[in-house]
Amino acid sequence: QKTLLRKAQDEVVAARAALEAATVRIAALEAQLLDTAAETKAAVAEAQSETEKQIAEALAAAAKEKEHAVAKREQKVEEVSRALAEAKALLSDAEEGMAPLEA
């Protein structure tokens, strides 16, 4: 009976050791899982930040391009306005020059 009791006690000790080893392994896996989750979260945040940066850069480039197009259009309007004013001045001069001839 003592041999059976001793054998049972040895099995209990071995089972407790296995349980402790499994508990340690589970804790290590949980820590690894938390690390992986943190790394994934950081990678997602970095990707989101990079995407937001790229969107901001694209919007800034589009705004700059639009601003350039507007400035170009304004310059064209000024050139046409100047040419129109010159044409009106020439027409006015021509009309004044013809007035004595008509009289």
Coordinates of C-alpha atoms in Angstrom, one line a residue:
Q1 CA 0.0 0.0 0.0
K2 CA 2.8 2.4 0.8
T3 CA 4.2 1.7 -2.6
L4 CA 0.9 2.5 -4.2
L5 CA 0.6 5.6 -2.1
R6 CA 4.1 6.7 -3.0
K7 CA 3.4 6.1 -6.7
A8 CA 0.2 8.1 -6.5
Q9 CA 2.1 10.9 -4.7
D10 CA 4.8 10.9 -7.4
E11 CA 2.1 11.1 -10.1
V12 CA 0.4 14.0 -8.3
V13 CA 3.8 15.8 -8.1
A14 CA 4.4 15.1 -11.8
A15 CA 0.9 16.3 -12.7
R16 CA 1.5 19.5 -10.6
A17 CA 4.8 20.1 -12.4
A18 CA 3.1 19.6 -15.8
L19 CA 0.3 21.9 -14.8
E20 CA 2.8 24.6 -13.7
A21 CA 4.8 24.1 -16.9
A22 CA 1.5 24.4 -18.9
T23 CA 0.6 27.5 -16.9
V24 CA 4.0 29.1 -17.6
R25 CA 3.6 28.2 -21.3
I26 CA 0.1 29.7 -21.5
A27 CA 1.4 32.9 -19.8
A28 CA 4.2 33.1 -22.4
L29 CA 1.7 32.6 -25.2
E30 CA -0.6 35.3 -23.8
A31 CA 2.3 37.7 -23.6
Q32 CA 3.3 36.9 -27.2
L33 CA -0.3 37.4 -28.3
L34 CA -0.4 40.8 -26.6
D35 CA 2.9 41.8 -28.2
T36 CA 1.6 40.7 -31.6
A37 CA -1.7 42.6 -31.0
A38 CA 0.3 45.7 -30.0
E39 CA 2.6 45.4 -33.1
T40 CA -0.4 45.0 -35.3
K41 CA -2.2 48.0 -33.8
A42 CA 1.0 50.0 -34.2
A43 CA 1.4 48.9 -37.9
V44 CA -2.3 49.8 -38.6
A45 CA -1.8 53.2 -37.0
E46 CA 1.3 53.8 -39.0
A47 CA -0.4 52.7 -42.2
Q48 CA -3.4 54.9 -41.4
S49 CA -1.0 57.9 -40.7
E50 CA 0.9 57.3 -43.9
T51 CA -2.4 57.1 -45.9
E52 CA -3.7 60.3 -44.3
K53 CA -0.3 62.0 -45.1
Q54 CA -0.6 60.8 -48.7
I55 CA -4.2 62.1 -48.9
A56 CA -3.1 65.5 -47.5
E57 CA -0.2 65.7 -49.9
A58 CA -2.5 64.9 -52.9
L59 CA -5.0 67.5 -51.7
A60 CA -2.3 70.1 -51.3
A61 CA -0.9 69.3 -54.8
A62 CA -4.4 69.5 -56.3
A63 CA -5.0 72.8 -54.6
K64 CA -1.7 74.2 -55.8
E65 CA -2.5 73.0 -59.3
K66 CA -5.9 74.6 -59.2
E67 CA -4.4 77.8 -57.8
H68 CA -1.9 77.8 -60.7
A69 CA -4.7 77.3 -63.2
V70 CA -6.7 80.2 -61.7
A71 CA -3.7 82.5 -61.8
K72 CA -3.1 81.5 -65.4
R73 CA -6.7 82.2 -66.3
E74 CA -6.6 85.6 -64.5
Q75 CA -3.5 86.5 -66.5
K76 CA -5.2 85.6 -69.7
V77 CA -8.2 87.7 -68.7
E78 CA -5.9 90.6 -68.0
E79 CA -4.2 90.2 -71.4
V80 CA -7.6 90.1 -73.2
S81 CA -8.8 93.1 -71.2
R82 CA -5.6 95.0 -72.1
A83 CA -6.0 94.1 -75.8
L84 CA -9.6 95.1 -75.7
A85 CA -8.7 98.5 -74.1
E86 CA -6.1 99.0 -76.8
A87 CA -8.5 98.2 -79.6
K88 CA -11.1 100.6 -78.1
A89 CA -8.4 103.3 -77.9
L90 CA -7.5 102.7 -81.6
L91 CA -11.2 102.7 -82.6
S92 CA -11.7 106.0 -80.7
D93 CA -8.6 107.5 -82.3
A94 CA -9.8 106.3 -85.7
E95 CA -13.3 107.8 -85.1
E96 CA -11.7 111.1 -84.1
G97 CA -9.5 111.1 -87.2
M98 CA -12.5 110.5 -89.4
A99 CA -14.6 113.3 -87.8
P100 CA -12.9 116.1 -89.7
L101 CA -13.2 114.1 -92.9
E102 CA -16.9 113.7 -92.5
A103 CA -17.5 117.4 -91.9

